[in-house]
Coordinates of C-alpha atoms in Angstrom, one line a residue:
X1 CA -28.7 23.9 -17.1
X2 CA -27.1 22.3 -13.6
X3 CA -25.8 19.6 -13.2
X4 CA -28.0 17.0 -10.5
X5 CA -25.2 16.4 -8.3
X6 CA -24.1 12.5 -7.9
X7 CA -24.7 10.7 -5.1
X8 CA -21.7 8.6 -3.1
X9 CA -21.4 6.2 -0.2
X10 CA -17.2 5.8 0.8
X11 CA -16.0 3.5 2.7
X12 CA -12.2 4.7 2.9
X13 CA -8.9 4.6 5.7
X14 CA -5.2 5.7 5.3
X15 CA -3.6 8.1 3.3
X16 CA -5.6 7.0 0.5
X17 CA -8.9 7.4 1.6
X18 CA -7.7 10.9 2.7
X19 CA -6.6 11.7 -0.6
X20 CA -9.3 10.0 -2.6
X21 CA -12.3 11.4 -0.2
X22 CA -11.0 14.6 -0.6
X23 CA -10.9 14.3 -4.2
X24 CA -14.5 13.8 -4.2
X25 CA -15.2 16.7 -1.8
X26 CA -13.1 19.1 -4.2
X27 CA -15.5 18.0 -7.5
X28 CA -18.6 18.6 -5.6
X29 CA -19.6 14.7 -5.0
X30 CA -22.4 14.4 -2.4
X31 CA -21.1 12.5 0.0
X32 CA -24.5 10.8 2.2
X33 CA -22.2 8.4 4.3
X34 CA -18.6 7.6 5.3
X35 CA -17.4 4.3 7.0
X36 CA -14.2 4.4 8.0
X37 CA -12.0 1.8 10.6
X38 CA -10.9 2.1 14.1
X39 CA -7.0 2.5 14.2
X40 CA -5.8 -1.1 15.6
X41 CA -3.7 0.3 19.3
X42 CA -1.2 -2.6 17.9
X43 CA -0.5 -0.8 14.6
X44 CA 1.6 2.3 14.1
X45 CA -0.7 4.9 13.5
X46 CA 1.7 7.2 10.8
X47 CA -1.4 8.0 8.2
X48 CA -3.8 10.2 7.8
X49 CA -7.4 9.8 9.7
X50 CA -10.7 10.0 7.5
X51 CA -12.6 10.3 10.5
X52 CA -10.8 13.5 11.3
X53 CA -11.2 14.4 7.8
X54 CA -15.1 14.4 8.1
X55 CA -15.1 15.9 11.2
X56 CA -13.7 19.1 9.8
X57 CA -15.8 18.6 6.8
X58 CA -19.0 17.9 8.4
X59 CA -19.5 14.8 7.1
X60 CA -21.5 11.8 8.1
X61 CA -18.8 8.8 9.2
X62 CA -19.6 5.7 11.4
X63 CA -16.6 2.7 12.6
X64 CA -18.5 -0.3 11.0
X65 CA -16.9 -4.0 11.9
X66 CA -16.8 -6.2 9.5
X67 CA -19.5 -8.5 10.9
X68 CA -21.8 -6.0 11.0
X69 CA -21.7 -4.6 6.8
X70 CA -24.4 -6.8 5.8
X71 CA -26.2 -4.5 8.5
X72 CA -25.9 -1.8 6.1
X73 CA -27.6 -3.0 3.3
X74 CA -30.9 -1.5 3.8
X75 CA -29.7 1.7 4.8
X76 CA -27.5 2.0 1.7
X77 CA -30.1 1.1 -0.4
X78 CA -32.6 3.7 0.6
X79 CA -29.8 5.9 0.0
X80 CA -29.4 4.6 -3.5
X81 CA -26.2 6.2 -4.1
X82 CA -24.9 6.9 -7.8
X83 CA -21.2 5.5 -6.6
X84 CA -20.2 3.4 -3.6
X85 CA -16.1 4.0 -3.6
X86 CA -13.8 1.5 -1.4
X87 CA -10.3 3.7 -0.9
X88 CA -8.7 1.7 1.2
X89 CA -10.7 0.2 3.4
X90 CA -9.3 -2.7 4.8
X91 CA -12.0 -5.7 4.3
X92 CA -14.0 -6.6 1.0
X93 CA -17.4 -5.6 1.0
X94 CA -20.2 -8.1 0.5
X95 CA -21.9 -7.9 -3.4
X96 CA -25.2 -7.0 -1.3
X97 CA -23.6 -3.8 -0.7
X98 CA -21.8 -3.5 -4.7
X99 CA -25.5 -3.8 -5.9
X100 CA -27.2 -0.9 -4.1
X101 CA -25.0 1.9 -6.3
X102 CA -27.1 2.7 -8.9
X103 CA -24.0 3.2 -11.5
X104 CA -21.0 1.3 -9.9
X105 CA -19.3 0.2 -7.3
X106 CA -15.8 1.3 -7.4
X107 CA -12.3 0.3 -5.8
X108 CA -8.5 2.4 -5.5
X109 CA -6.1 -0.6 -5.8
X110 CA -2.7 0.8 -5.0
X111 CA -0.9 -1.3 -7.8
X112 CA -0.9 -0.7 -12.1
X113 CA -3.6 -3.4 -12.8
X114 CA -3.7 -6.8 -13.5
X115 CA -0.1 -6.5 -11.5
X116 CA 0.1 -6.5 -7.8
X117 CA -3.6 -7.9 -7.2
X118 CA -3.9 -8.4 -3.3
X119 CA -2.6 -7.0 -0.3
X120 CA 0.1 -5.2 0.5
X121 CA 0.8 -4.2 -3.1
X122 CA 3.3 -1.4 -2.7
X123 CA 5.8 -3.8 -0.5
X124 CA 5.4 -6.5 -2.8
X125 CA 6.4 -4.4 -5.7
X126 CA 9.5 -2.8 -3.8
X127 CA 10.4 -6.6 -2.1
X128 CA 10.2 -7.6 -6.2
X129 CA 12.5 -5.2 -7.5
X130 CA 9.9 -3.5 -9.3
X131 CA 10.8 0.1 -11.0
X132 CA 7.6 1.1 -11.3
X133 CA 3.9 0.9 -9.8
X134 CA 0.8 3.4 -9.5
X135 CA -3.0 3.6 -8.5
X136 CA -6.2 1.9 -10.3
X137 CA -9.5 2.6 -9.9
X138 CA -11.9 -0.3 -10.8
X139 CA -15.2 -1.7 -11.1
X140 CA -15.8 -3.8 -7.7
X141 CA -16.8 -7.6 -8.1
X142 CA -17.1 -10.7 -5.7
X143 CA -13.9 -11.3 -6.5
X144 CA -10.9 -9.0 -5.2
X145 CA -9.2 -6.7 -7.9
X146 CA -10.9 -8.4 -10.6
X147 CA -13.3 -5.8 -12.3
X148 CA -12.9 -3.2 -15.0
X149 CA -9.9 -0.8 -15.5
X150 CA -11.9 2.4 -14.8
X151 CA -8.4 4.5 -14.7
X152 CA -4.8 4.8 -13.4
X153 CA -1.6 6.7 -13.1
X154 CA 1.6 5.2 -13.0
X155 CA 4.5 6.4 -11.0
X156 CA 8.7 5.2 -10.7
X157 CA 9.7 3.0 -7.9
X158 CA 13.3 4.3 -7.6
X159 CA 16.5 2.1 -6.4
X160 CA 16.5 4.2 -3.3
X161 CA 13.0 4.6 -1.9
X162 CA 11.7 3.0 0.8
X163 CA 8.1 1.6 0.7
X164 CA 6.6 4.1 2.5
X165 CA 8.3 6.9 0.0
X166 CA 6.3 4.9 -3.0
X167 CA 3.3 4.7 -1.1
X168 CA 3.1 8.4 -0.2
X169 CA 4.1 8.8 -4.2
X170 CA 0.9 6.1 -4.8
X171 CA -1.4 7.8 -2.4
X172 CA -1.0 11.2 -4.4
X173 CA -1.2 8.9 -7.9
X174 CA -4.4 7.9 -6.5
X175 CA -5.6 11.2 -6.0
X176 CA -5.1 12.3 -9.8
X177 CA -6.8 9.2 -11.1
X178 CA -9.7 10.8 -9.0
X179 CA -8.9 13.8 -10.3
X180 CA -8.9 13.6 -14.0
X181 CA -12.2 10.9 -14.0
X182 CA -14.3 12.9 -11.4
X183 CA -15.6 15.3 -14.4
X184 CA -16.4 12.0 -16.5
X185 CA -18.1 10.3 -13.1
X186 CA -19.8 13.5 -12.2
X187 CA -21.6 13.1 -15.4
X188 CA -22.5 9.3 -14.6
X189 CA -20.0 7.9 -17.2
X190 CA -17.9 5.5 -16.4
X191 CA -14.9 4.7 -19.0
X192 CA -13.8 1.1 -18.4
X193 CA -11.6 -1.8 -20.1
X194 CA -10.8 -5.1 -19.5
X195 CA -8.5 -6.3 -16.6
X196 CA -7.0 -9.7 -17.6
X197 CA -7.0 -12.1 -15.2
X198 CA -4.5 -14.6 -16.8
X199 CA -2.2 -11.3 -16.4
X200 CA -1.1 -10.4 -12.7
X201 CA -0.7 -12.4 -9.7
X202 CA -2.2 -12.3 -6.2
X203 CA -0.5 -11.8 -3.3
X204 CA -1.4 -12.3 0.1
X205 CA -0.8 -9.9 3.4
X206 CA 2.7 -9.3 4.5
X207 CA 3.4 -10.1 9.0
X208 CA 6.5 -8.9 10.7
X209 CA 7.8 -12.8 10.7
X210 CA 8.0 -12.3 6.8
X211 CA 11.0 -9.7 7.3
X212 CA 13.6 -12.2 8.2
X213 CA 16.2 -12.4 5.9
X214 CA 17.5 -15.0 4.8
X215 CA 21.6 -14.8 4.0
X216 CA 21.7 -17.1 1.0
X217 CA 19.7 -14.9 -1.3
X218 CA 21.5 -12.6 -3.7
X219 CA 22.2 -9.5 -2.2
X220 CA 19.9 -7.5 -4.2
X221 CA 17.0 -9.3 -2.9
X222 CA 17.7 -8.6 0.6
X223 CA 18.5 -4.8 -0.1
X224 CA 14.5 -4.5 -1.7
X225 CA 13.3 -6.9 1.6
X226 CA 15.2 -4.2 3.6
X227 CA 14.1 -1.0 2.2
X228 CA 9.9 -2.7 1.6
X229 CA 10.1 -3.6 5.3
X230 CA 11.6 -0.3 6.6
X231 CA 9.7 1.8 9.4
X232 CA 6.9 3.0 9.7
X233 CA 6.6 -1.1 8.8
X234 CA 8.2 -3.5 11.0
X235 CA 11.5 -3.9 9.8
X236 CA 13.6 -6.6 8.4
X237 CA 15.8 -8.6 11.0
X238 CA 18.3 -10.6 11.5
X239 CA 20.5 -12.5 14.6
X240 CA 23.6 -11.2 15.8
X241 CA 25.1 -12.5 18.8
X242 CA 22.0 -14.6 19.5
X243 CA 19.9 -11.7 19.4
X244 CA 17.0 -10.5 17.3
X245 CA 18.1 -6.9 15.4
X246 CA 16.2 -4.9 13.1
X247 CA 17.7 -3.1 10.4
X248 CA 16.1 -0.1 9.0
X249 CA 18.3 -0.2 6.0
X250 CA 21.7 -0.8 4.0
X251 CA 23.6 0.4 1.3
X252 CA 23.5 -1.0 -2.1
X253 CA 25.4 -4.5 -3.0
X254 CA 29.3 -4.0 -2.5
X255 CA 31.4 -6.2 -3.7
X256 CA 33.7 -6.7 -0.7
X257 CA 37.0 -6.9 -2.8
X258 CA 36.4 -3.3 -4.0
X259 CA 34.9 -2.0 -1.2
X260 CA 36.3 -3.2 1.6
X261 CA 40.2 -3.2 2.9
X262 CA 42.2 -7.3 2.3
X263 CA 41.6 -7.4 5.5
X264 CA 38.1 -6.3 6.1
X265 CA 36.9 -8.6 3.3
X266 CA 39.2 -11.2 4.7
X267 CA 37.2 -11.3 7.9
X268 CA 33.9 -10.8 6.3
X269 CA 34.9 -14.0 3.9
X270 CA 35.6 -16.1 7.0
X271 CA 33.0 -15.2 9.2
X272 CA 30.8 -16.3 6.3
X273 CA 27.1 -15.5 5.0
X274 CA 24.6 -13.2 7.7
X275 CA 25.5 -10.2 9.6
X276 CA 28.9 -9.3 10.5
X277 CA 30.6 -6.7 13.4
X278 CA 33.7 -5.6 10.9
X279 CA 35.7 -2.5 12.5
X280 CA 32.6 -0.7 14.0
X281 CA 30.7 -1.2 11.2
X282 CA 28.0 -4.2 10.4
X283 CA 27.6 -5.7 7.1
X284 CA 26.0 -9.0 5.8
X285 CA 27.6 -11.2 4.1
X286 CA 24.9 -12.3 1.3
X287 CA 24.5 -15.6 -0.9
X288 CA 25.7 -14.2 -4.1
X289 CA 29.4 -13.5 -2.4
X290 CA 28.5 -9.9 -2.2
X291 CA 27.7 -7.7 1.0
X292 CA 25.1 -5.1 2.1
X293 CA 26.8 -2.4 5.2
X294 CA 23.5 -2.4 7.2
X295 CA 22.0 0.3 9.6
X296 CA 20.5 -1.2 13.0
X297 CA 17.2 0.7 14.6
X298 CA 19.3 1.3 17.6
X299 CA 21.6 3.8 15.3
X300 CA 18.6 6.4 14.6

């Protein structure tokens, strides 16, 4: 006997939306409405576009500002969908909107779960020094990244990686949590436990001011601000000379009497903590007493 087919309202943008909407088309899902964003002509565009992604599907997708979801409500609800999914999408969705799914209202977090609740989760985790991160689908509620555990995948946050690297690796992570609950969903089950709230922080939005580094933290924590903040984002920066630079990244902590000459390390010592010109090459001098060699934007 078939299967009836379960119904889906997505509202989705980015890479993940992408990934998670085609997840969806892949197990059959019907999919009676998209809303999607307009791309911001401020932002760096460098993702993937859901409205293109319907447009080759043939799928139904609208711009909807935020002002105007409550507007939705009715139609929504006359579509009664079995699942309304949030992949991405960029503001929080009234509970009028939650209650019209008929089984549950569902959210991809890019973070493992109570950890990382918020915004900007990837370059929180890679500013922290975290070694590892992944995607979570859960249960939507008024309050953000609160519901049910519905499922996850986990995946490394290595030394080296940049936070766009870990994001492309969340993105896909995202895509096989879809994956491996979209037979249990299909069948309008929904697996789900507990996400502790007295586990896990929030954490707000990231703005380019918050990629100034400051010289008298270890030099650890400015190697993670560097590499969470690198392009496609807006970079760290610094002064040098009086003048703003960005640097889209630098090595690992050196300690200067190793791997510098005397004399280089001599200067370095002198000119004392921030960023230094040091025989054609920069380097910051960092509050611990160790130093970073740093890459400008101009350089690549």
């Amino acid at each position: 006997m078939n299967q009836t087919p379960k119904h889906a309202v997505v509202f989705a943008y980015h890479d993940v939306g992408v990934a998670c909407l085609q997840a969806l088309i892949d197990a059959g899902m019907q999919i009676d409405l998209v809303i999607t964003h307009a791309d911001d002509p401020n932002e760096t565009i460098w993702f993937s576009s859901v409205q293109k992604l319907c447009e080759q599907r043939g799928l139904p997708c609208r711009i909807v500002q935020q002002s105007a979801l409550l507007n939705l409500v009715s139609e929504i609800k006359a579509i009664a969908p079995d699942y309304l999914f949030s992949f991405y999408y960029r503001f929080m969705l009234p509970t009028e909107l939650l209650e019209t799914a008929t089984i549950a209202a569902l959210n991809m977090h890019g973070s493992l779960l109570p950890k990382y609740r918020g915004r900007a989760p990837v370059n929180w985790a890679v500013v922290n020094g975290e070694t590892e991160t992944g995607a979570t689908l859960h249960v939507m509620e008024a309050k953000p990244d609160a519901g049910d555990i519905v499922g996850q995948v986990a995946v490394s946050i290595e030394i080296h990686e940049t936070a766009k690297e870990v994001f492309d690796k969340v993105s896909q992570a995202a895509k096989q949590v879809m994956e491996k609950l979209l037979p249990q969903l299909m069948q309008g089950k929904l697996p789900r436990r507990p996400n502790p709230l007295t586990e896990g922080s929030y954490f707000g939005g990231r703005k380019p001011e918050d990629g100034r580094i400051d010289w008298t933290k270890s030099a650890m924590s400015i190697y993670n601000l560097i590499r969470a903040v690198a392009p496609p984002y807006p970079g760290a920066f610094t002064e040098l000379s009086g003048e703003k630079v960005i640097l889209t990244k630098s090595s690992l902590p050196l300690d200067p009497g190793v791997a510098l000459s005397p004399s280089q390390a001599a200067i370095l010592k002198k000119s004392g903590l921030g960023m230094h010109l040091v025989d054609n090459r920069y380097f910051g001098l960092c509050g611990d007493g160790k130093a970073l060699e740093v890459f400008l934007a101009k350089e690549h």
